[in-house]
Short mmCIF file of C-alpha atoms and ligand atoms in Angstrom, two decimals:
data_model
loop_
_atom_site.label_atom_id
_atom_site.label_comp_id
_atom_site.label_asym_id
_atom_site.label_seq_id
_atom_site.Cartn_x
_atom_site.Cartn_y
_atom_site.Cartn_z
CA ALA A 1 128.87 158.05 181.66
CA SER A 2 125.21 157.42 181.02
CA ALA A 3 124.42 160.13 183.66
CA VAL A 4 126.05 162.64 181.92
CA ASN A 5 124.43 165.24 179.60
CA ALA A 6 126.55 165.16 176.66
CA PHE A 7 126.10 168.63 175.81
CA ALA A 8 127.01 170.19 179.39
CA PRO A 9 130.64 171.14 179.73
CA ALA A 10 132.54 168.31 181.10
CA SER A 11 132.74 168.87 185.40
CA ASN A 12 134.51 167.42 188.20
CA ALA A 13 131.92 168.36 190.42
CA ARG A 14 131.23 164.90 191.24
CA VAL A 15 134.51 163.73 191.95
CA SER A 16 135.31 166.60 194.57
CA THR A 17 132.22 165.46 196.61
CA SER A 18 133.43 162.13 196.84
CA LEU A 19 134.55 160.85 200.35
CA ASN A 20 137.06 158.32 198.73
CA MET A 21 139.28 160.61 196.64
CA SER A 22 142.21 159.10 195.47
CA GLY A 23 145.57 160.54 195.17
CA VAL A 24 145.59 160.16 191.32
CA GLU A 25 145.26 163.03 188.84
CA ARG A 26 142.52 162.55 186.36
CA ASN A 27 143.32 162.12 182.76
CA PRO A 28 143.29 165.69 181.49
CA ASN A 29 142.30 164.24 178.00
CA PHE A 30 139.12 162.88 179.75
CA ALA A 31 138.11 166.14 180.97
CA LYS A 32 137.97 167.62 177.59
CA LEU A 33 135.29 165.53 176.62
CA ALA A 34 132.24 167.18 176.48
CA GLY A 35 130.03 164.96 177.98
CA GLY A 36 129.07 161.00 177.83
CA TYR A 37 129.05 159.00 175.04
CA LEU A 38 125.97 160.09 172.52
CA PHE A 39 124.28 156.26 172.74
CA PRO A 40 123.87 156.12 176.53
CA GLU A 41 123.14 160.01 176.38
CA ILE A 42 120.02 159.04 174.33
CA ALA A 43 119.05 156.14 176.61
CA ARG A 44 119.15 158.98 179.35
CA ARG A 45 116.62 161.02 177.75
CA ARG A 46 114.39 158.34 176.75
CA ASN A 47 114.53 157.16 180.33
CA ALA A 48 113.70 160.48 181.96
CA TYR A 49 110.79 160.68 179.50
CA LEU A 50 109.65 157.42 180.97
CA ALA A 51 110.17 158.23 184.56
CA GLU A 52 107.57 161.23 183.98
CA ASN A 53 105.23 159.23 181.74
CA PRO A 54 105.47 155.83 182.96
CA ASP A 55 101.86 155.00 181.00
CA MET A 56 103.99 155.40 177.99
CA ALA A 57 106.60 152.59 178.15
CA ASP A 58 105.10 149.91 176.41
CA ARG A 59 104.43 152.45 173.45
CA ILE A 60 108.09 153.27 172.88
CA ILE A 61 109.71 152.27 169.44
CA SER A 62 113.52 152.89 169.00
CA LEU A 63 114.72 154.27 165.72
CA GLY A 64 117.86 155.41 167.44
CA ILE A 65 120.69 153.34 168.11
CA GLY A 66 121.63 150.84 165.14
CA ASP A 67 120.86 147.77 167.06
CA THR A 68 120.07 144.45 165.11
CA THR A 69 116.82 143.01 166.38
CA LYS A 70 116.42 140.21 163.93
CA PRO A 71 117.44 136.57 165.42
CA ILE A 72 120.56 135.05 164.10
CA PRO A 73 119.55 132.62 161.39
CA GLU A 74 119.98 128.84 161.36
CA HIS A 75 123.18 128.06 159.43
CA ILE A 76 125.28 130.95 161.53
CA LEU A 77 123.98 129.99 164.83
CA SER A 78 124.60 126.53 163.74
CA GLY A 79 128.56 127.85 163.61
CA LEU A 80 128.32 129.19 166.96
CA VAL A 81 126.53 126.46 168.37
CA ASN A 82 129.22 123.97 167.02
CA GLY A 83 131.89 126.13 168.23
CA ALA A 84 130.51 126.02 171.70
CA SER A 85 130.13 122.34 171.98
CA LYS A 86 133.38 121.53 170.50
CA LEU A 87 135.01 122.92 173.61
CA GLY A 88 132.95 120.31 175.37
CA THR A 89 135.25 117.59 174.11
CA GLN A 90 138.91 116.68 174.50
CA GLU A 91 139.40 116.69 170.81
CA GLY A 92 137.75 120.04 170.15
CA TYR A 93 139.04 121.97 173.13
CA SER A 94 141.12 124.83 172.47
CA GLY A 95 142.21 127.62 174.63
CA TYR A 96 144.07 130.84 173.65
CA GLY A 97 144.11 131.29 170.16
CA ALA A 98 146.04 133.21 167.63
CA GLU A 99 145.95 136.79 169.08
CA GLN A 100 145.10 138.05 165.11
CA GLY A 101 142.52 135.38 164.84
CA MET A 102 142.02 131.91 163.24
CA GLY A 103 144.24 130.84 160.26
CA ASP A 104 141.06 129.65 158.30
CA LEU A 105 138.84 132.71 159.01
CA ARG A 106 141.47 135.44 158.12
CA GLN A 107 141.58 133.41 154.92
CA LYS A 108 137.69 132.99 154.27
CA ILE A 109 137.89 136.89 155.30
CA ALA A 110 140.13 137.57 152.62
CA THR A 111 138.77 135.31 149.85
CA VAL A 112 134.82 135.65 150.43
CA LEU A 113 134.87 139.30 151.18
CA TYR A 114 137.64 140.53 149.45
CA ASP A 115 138.05 138.33 146.76
CA ASP A 116 141.45 137.97 147.38
CA LEU A 117 142.45 141.64 146.78
CA ILE A 118 144.05 141.35 149.96
CA SER A 119 145.72 138.63 151.89
CA ALA A 120 145.11 136.28 154.94
CA ASP A 121 147.94 137.78 156.82
CA GLU A 122 146.73 141.68 156.50
CA VAL A 123 143.44 140.65 158.37
CA PHE A 124 143.34 140.95 162.24
CA VAL A 125 140.56 139.51 163.94
CA SER A 126 138.87 141.39 166.49
CA ASP A 127 135.78 141.82 169.11
CA GLY A 128 134.51 144.57 166.78
CA ALA A 129 135.19 147.60 164.42
CA LYS A 130 134.67 149.94 167.42
CA CYS A 131 137.44 148.36 169.74
CA ASP A 132 139.62 148.47 166.57
CA ILE A 133 139.22 152.26 166.25
CA MET A 134 140.58 152.62 169.61
CA ARG A 135 143.10 150.31 168.76
CA VAL A 136 144.21 152.22 165.27
CA GLN A 137 144.49 155.08 167.81
CA GLN A 138 146.64 153.53 170.40
CA MET A 139 148.95 152.82 167.53
CA PHE A 140 148.92 156.01 166.37
CA GLY A 141 149.47 158.02 169.43
CA PRO A 142 148.80 161.51 170.96
CA GLY A 143 150.93 163.06 168.25
CA VAL A 144 148.66 162.86 164.94
CA ILE A 145 146.15 165.12 163.68
CA SER A 146 142.80 163.39 162.98
CA ALA A 147 140.55 164.56 160.41
CA VAL A 148 136.66 162.98 160.39
CA GLN A 149 133.81 163.64 158.47
CA ASP A 150 131.17 165.90 159.93
CA PRO A 151 128.84 164.53 160.72
CA SER A 152 130.43 161.12 161.90
CA TYR A 153 130.11 158.02 164.17
CA PRO A 154 131.41 159.57 167.44
CA VAL A 155 134.15 157.28 168.37
CA TYR A 156 136.63 158.59 165.85
CA VAL A 157 136.49 162.38 167.68
CA ASP A 158 136.19 160.83 171.15
CA THR A 159 138.99 158.41 170.82
CA SER A 160 140.86 161.27 169.50
CA VAL A 161 140.30 163.54 172.33
CA MET A 162 140.88 160.51 174.89
CA MET A 163 144.29 159.75 173.31
CA GLY A 164 145.20 163.57 173.80
CA GLN A 165 145.34 164.37 170.03
CA THR A 166 143.09 167.52 170.50
CA GLY A 167 142.80 170.49 172.35
CA GLU A 168 139.69 171.85 174.21
CA ILE A 169 136.10 172.16 172.99
CA ASN A 170 135.34 175.21 171.24
CA THR A 171 132.09 175.97 172.91
CA GLU A 172 131.12 178.13 169.92
CA THR A 173 131.76 175.75 167.01
CA SER A 174 131.16 172.64 169.04
CA GLN A 175 134.58 171.64 167.47
CA TYR A 176 137.76 170.26 169.24
CA ASP A 177 141.10 172.35 168.35
CA ASN A 178 143.23 170.06 166.48
CA ILE A 179 140.74 168.17 164.53
CA VAL A 180 139.99 168.65 161.07
CA TYR A 181 136.30 168.35 160.43
CA MET A 182 135.24 167.46 157.01
CA PRO A 183 131.85 169.09 156.43
CA CYS A 184 129.13 166.75 154.71
CA THR A 185 126.03 167.89 154.18
CA ALA A 186 123.20 168.16 151.59
CA GLU A 187 125.11 170.73 149.66
CA ASN A 188 128.22 168.87 149.19
CA ASN A 189 126.39 165.34 148.51
CA PHE A 190 127.69 164.45 151.95
CA PHE A 191 130.99 163.95 150.34
CA PRO A 192 133.80 166.16 151.45
CA ASP A 193 136.52 168.06 149.79
CA TYR A 194 139.60 166.95 151.96
CA ALA A 195 142.05 168.73 149.15
CA SER A 196 140.70 171.88 150.37
CA LEU A 197 140.93 171.33 153.95
CA PRO A 198 144.20 171.52 156.11
CA ARG A 199 146.21 168.19 156.05
CA ALA A 200 145.67 165.61 158.67
CA ASP A 201 147.75 162.93 159.35
CA VAL A 202 144.78 160.22 159.79
CA VAL A 203 141.67 160.62 157.70
CA TYR A 204 138.40 158.45 159.41
CA PHE A 205 136.04 158.03 156.75
CA CYS A 206 132.86 155.64 156.84
CA SER A 207 130.96 154.16 153.77
CA PRO A 208 128.21 153.72 153.78
CA ASN A 209 128.42 156.55 156.20
CA ASN A 210 126.86 156.59 159.61
CA PRO A 211 124.88 158.84 160.04
CA THR A 212 124.05 160.21 156.52
CA GLY A 213 123.65 157.07 154.75
CA ALA A 214 125.83 158.22 151.75
CA ALA A 215 127.68 155.68 149.76
CA ALA A 216 130.58 157.13 148.20
CA THR A 217 131.14 156.39 144.63
CA ARG A 218 134.17 154.73 142.62
CA ASP A 219 135.34 158.20 141.63
CA GLN A 220 134.90 159.95 145.00
CA LEU A 221 136.81 157.22 146.56
CA THR A 222 139.67 157.57 143.92
CA GLU A 223 139.89 160.82 144.64
CA LEU A 224 140.10 160.58 148.42
CA VAL A 225 142.85 158.02 148.08
CA LYS A 226 144.69 160.08 145.48
CA THR A 227 144.58 163.11 148.15
CA CYS A 228 145.73 160.97 151.00
CA LYS A 229 148.35 159.42 148.81
CA GLU A 230 149.71 163.20 147.83
CA ARG A 231 149.46 164.46 151.08
CA GLY A 232 151.12 161.34 153.18
CA SER A 233 147.67 160.93 155.20
CA ILE A 234 146.42 157.49 156.32
CA LEU A 235 143.04 156.67 155.54
CA VAL A 236 141.08 154.63 158.16
CA PHE A 237 137.97 153.26 155.94
CA ASP A 238 135.18 152.15 158.16
CA ALA A 239 133.19 149.50 155.93
CA ALA A 240 130.92 148.44 158.81
CA TYR A 241 127.66 148.82 156.66
CA ALA A 242 129.16 147.56 153.20
CA PRO A 243 126.45 144.71 153.01
CA PHE A 244 123.99 147.19 152.74
CA ILE A 245 125.28 148.34 149.29
CA ARG A 246 123.09 147.41 146.56
CA ASP A 247 124.06 149.70 143.60
CA PRO A 248 126.91 147.80 141.96
CA ASP A 249 128.86 150.51 141.25
CA VAL A 250 129.45 151.71 144.80
CA PRO A 251 132.66 149.71 145.98
CA LYS A 252 132.38 147.50 149.01
CA SER A 253 135.85 147.83 150.48
CA ILE A 254 138.12 150.62 149.91
CA PHE A 255 140.70 147.93 148.62
CA GLU A 256 138.77 148.13 145.37
CA ILE A 257 140.50 151.30 144.76
CA GLU A 258 143.67 151.25 142.82
CA GLY A 259 146.51 152.58 145.27
CA ALA A 260 144.43 152.21 148.32
CA LYS A 261 146.86 149.27 149.61
CA GLU A 262 149.57 151.96 150.06
CA VAL A 263 147.30 154.34 151.93
CA ALA A 264 144.18 152.52 153.86
CA ILE A 265 143.50 150.67 156.74
CA GLU A 266 139.96 149.14 156.92
CA CYS A 267 137.91 148.43 160.00
CA ASN A 268 135.11 146.16 159.25
CA SER A 269 132.63 144.30 161.44
CA PHE A 270 130.01 141.21 161.42
CA SER A 271 127.86 143.26 164.09
CA LYS A 272 125.23 144.67 160.93
CA TYR A 273 126.02 141.77 158.83
CA ALA A 274 124.95 138.82 160.71
CA GLY A 275 123.11 140.26 163.79
CA PHE A 276 126.25 140.01 166.01
CA THR A 277 126.20 143.19 167.64
CA GLY A 278 125.71 141.53 171.04
CA VAL A 279 127.92 138.34 170.00
CA ARG A 280 131.02 140.59 168.96
CA LEU A 281 133.26 139.85 165.70
CA GLY A 282 135.04 142.05 163.62
CA TRP A 283 138.31 142.35 161.75
CA THR A 284 140.77 145.50 160.25
CA VAL A 285 142.79 145.14 157.44
CA VAL A 286 146.37 146.60 157.45
CA PRO A 287 148.04 145.95 154.16
CA ASP A 288 151.58 144.85 153.87
CA GLY A 289 152.73 148.07 151.98
CA LEU A 290 151.56 150.56 153.94
CA THR A 291 154.30 152.41 156.19
CA PHE A 292 154.66 155.31 158.77
CA ALA A 293 157.24 157.81 157.76
CA ASP A 294 160.37 155.88 158.79
CA GLY A 295 159.66 153.06 156.79
CA THR A 296 158.32 150.74 159.41
CA PRO A 297 155.22 148.78 158.36
CA VAL A 298 152.04 149.60 159.91
CA ARG A 299 150.88 146.17 160.08
CA ASN A 300 153.86 145.61 162.76
CA ASP A 301 152.66 148.27 165.01
CA PHE A 302 148.98 147.34 164.92
CA ASN A 303 150.06 143.51 165.37
CA ARG A 304 152.32 144.61 168.54
CA VAL A 305 148.73 146.26 169.54
CA MET A 306 146.73 143.35 169.19
CA THR A 307 149.16 140.94 170.74
CA THR A 308 150.08 142.88 173.71
CA ALA A 309 146.57 144.24 174.55
CA PHE A 310 144.19 141.57 172.94
CA ASN A 311 144.01 138.08 173.13
CA GLY A 312 141.96 137.26 169.93
CA ALA A 313 138.57 137.16 169.52
CA SER A 314 136.25 134.18 170.85
CA ASN A 315 136.96 130.79 169.46
CA ILE A 316 132.97 130.53 169.82
CA VAL A 317 132.22 133.85 167.98
CA GLN A 318 135.11 132.86 165.01
CA ALA A 319 133.04 129.56 164.59
CA GLY A 320 130.01 131.63 164.11
CA GLY A 321 132.18 134.13 161.65
CA LEU A 322 132.82 131.20 159.58
CA ALA A 323 129.67 130.07 159.18
CA CYS A 324 128.79 133.50 157.86
CA LEU A 325 130.76 133.04 155.23
CA ASP A 326 129.72 130.06 153.75
CA PRO A 327 127.37 130.15 150.66
CA GLU A 328 124.13 129.34 153.35
CA GLY A 329 125.57 132.06 155.70
CA GLN A 330 125.75 134.50 152.92
CA ALA A 331 122.15 133.86 151.48
CA GLU A 332 121.08 134.28 155.12
CA ILE A 333 123.02 137.53 155.67
CA ASN A 334 121.73 138.99 152.05
CA ALA A 335 118.03 138.21 153.58
CA LEU A 336 118.48 140.00 156.80
CA ILE A 337 119.86 143.11 155.02
CA ASP A 338 116.96 142.86 152.75
CA TYR A 339 114.75 143.09 155.54
CA TYR A 340 116.57 146.10 157.20
CA LEU A 341 116.70 148.00 153.80
CA GLY A 342 112.65 147.19 153.46
CA ASN A 343 112.41 148.99 156.94
CA ALA A 344 114.58 151.74 155.43
CA LYS A 345 112.69 152.46 152.15
CA MET A 346 109.49 152.68 154.42
CA LEU A 347 111.01 154.99 156.85
CA LYS A 348 111.94 157.10 153.81
CA ASP A 349 108.83 157.11 151.81
CA ALA A 350 107.13 158.14 155.12
CA MET A 351 109.28 160.88 155.97
CA GLU A 352 109.08 162.11 152.23
CA GLU A 353 105.25 162.10 152.50
CA ILE A 354 105.51 164.47 155.44
CA GLY A 355 107.44 166.69 153.23
CA PHE A 356 111.09 166.28 154.54
CA ASN A 357 114.19 166.50 152.20
CA VAL A 358 115.43 162.72 152.68
CA PHE A 359 119.16 161.12 152.28
CA GLY A 360 120.28 157.54 152.91
CA GLY A 361 118.47 154.66 153.28
CA ASP A 362 119.17 152.87 150.07
CA ASN A 363 122.64 151.61 150.34
CA ALA A 364 122.65 152.37 153.90
CA PRO A 365 120.43 151.17 156.76
CA TYR A 366 120.44 154.85 157.86
CA VAL A 367 117.62 157.43 156.79
CA PHE A 368 119.29 160.80 157.24
CA VAL A 369 116.15 163.88 157.58
CA GLN A 370 116.53 167.35 156.66
CA LEU A 371 114.72 169.10 159.13
CA PRO A 372 112.88 172.54 158.26
CA GLU A 373 115.29 175.87 158.40
CA GLY A 374 116.38 176.81 162.11
CA LYS A 375 115.07 173.73 163.69
CA LYS A 376 117.15 172.12 166.05
CA SER A 377 117.47 168.70 166.12
CA TRP A 378 117.74 168.14 169.70
CA ASP A 379 114.37 169.93 170.24
CA MET A 380 113.35 167.90 167.22
CA PHE A 381 114.38 164.37 169.01
CA SER A 382 112.11 165.62 172.09
CA GLU A 383 109.16 166.56 170.14
CA ILE A 384 109.00 163.39 168.53
CA LEU A 385 109.63 161.72 171.49
CA GLU A 386 107.17 163.31 173.75
CA LYS A 387 104.33 163.29 170.66
CA ALA A 388 104.86 159.81 168.94
CA GLN A 389 106.89 157.85 171.50
CA VAL A 390 109.41 157.38 168.67
CA VAL A 391 113.45 157.38 169.74
CA THR A 392 115.45 158.92 167.18
CA ILE A 393 119.15 160.53 167.03
CA PRO A 394 119.42 164.33 166.46
CA GLY A 395 122.23 164.71 163.61
CA ALA A 396 123.81 167.30 166.45
CA GLY A 397 125.01 164.05 168.20
CA PHE A 398 127.29 163.18 165.67
CA GLY A 399 129.19 166.40 165.29
CA PRO A 400 128.17 170.16 164.77
CA GLY A 401 127.34 169.42 160.72
CA GLY A 402 124.68 167.00 161.76
CA GLU A 403 122.97 170.14 163.13
CA GLY A 404 119.81 170.56 161.12
CA TYR A 405 119.28 166.47 160.70
CA LEU A 406 117.83 163.93 162.49
CA ARG A 407 119.08 160.36 161.84
CA LEU A 408 116.50 157.00 161.81
CA SER A 409 117.91 153.67 162.06
CA ALA A 410 116.10 150.65 160.12
CA PHE A 411 117.19 148.10 162.32
CA ALA A 412 113.93 148.03 164.31
CA PRO A 413 111.12 145.06 163.75
CA ARG A 414 109.11 145.57 160.91
CA ASP A 415 105.86 145.99 162.70
CA SER A 416 107.45 148.34 164.95
CA VAL A 417 108.51 150.46 161.58
CA ILE A 418 105.23 150.57 160.34
CA GLU A 419 103.82 151.85 163.41
CA ALA A 420 106.34 154.68 163.80
CA CYS A 421 105.60 155.54 160.15
CA ASP A 422 102.16 155.75 161.14
CA ARG A 423 102.60 157.92 164.36
CA LEU A 424 105.29 160.04 162.80
CA LYS A 425 103.00 161.06 159.96
CA LYS A 426 100.20 162.04 162.32
CA ALA A 427 102.88 163.99 164.73
CA MET A 428 104.63 165.68 162.26
CA VAL A 429 102.18 166.84 159.75
C1 LIG B 501 124.89 153.68 165.75
O1 LIG B 501 123.65 153.65 165.97
O2 LIG B 501 125.49 154.53 165.25
C2 LIG B 501 126.01 152.30 165.75
O3 LIG B 501 125.11 151.33 165.93
C3 LIG B 501 126.62 152.25 166.86
C4 LIG B 501 127.42 151.32 167.10
O4 LIG B 501 127.80 150.49 166.26
O5 LIG B 501 128.63 151.85 168.02
#
């Protein structure tokens, strides 16, 4: 996939030249995908630049993919290490676990992170929020219409296409038929007016948002929950960046909103909390009271997906998850988040100093930069790579609504952020 240009039309050319063609028809939904997944495409362009400029290899700084760089702190690491060590003893050994996750981890997530607003049996532990989004899609199947924030994390749209929920991409608008795109730009403070748009069965909503960095307020989320309830939509709330919320008035979970348990599922992750992007641990909350139109509890079907197509998260990793939720683990997580938010502030200040309008970065690890009128985000991406050897992400990679913006990730090491700010100031003024 990494060799495919994300913005070239999907092509079967490579398949037809193969000498080993099978007799299996390609899934036509995959042919609808406009190209490779965004982040491998960014890596491909960076590698292409380096192939032409090999002497720049040591200068590259990545403010691209939101991948954590700080080591896992001591207490959390000891949870992982102890989880592994136990497997070497007869008494500590465990084989298959519950597909829904260890009971004590489910309980601790409910208590420590949700203040018991939800119960342990509503929590499904997994290998990450991205994987859970695909599982949620498998549960909904091809017959639903999905709505996404535009711009948004590309997984919502791409998995909708893979599932067969959409038509073809419209090359003029860069939008797929049968997806409701909910514009989120500076003009509407990055919060969509879902009530004024066509109804969707499933509404994907991420707060704090990737890529815009906007954190929805209590009033905004109350409005969204109300509209979903009135329209009979299910809200899939992606809270993977919740620990970055520093404003005490901004909800960290959709379940802080009254009535949310009747309309919402929440996907979440330890990736950005605790440096677990490579470790892999997440969870999804599916409330008891949420049902499909025929009265079947959504939780039953999600449980069916998990028990059929997943064998539970690694027992070692779940031991690390338990350590994250100890008071010591929580303190370590807060220190990690403070560090990344410090980076975000530096990036934000630097971009403002250059003269851009800058959004996000206060309650989120992403800084969203508005480019001068008429400037295309992929052009700016290339310009910055060439002039400053800094990798960013063009807003258009997150959907047509992201055109005219650039996303900077605050997950780089501090010295790289300082150096990147310096180079950007020199290259962009
Ligand atoms: C991003 O850069 O948007 C995310 O890190 C990607 C991900 O979490 O899958």
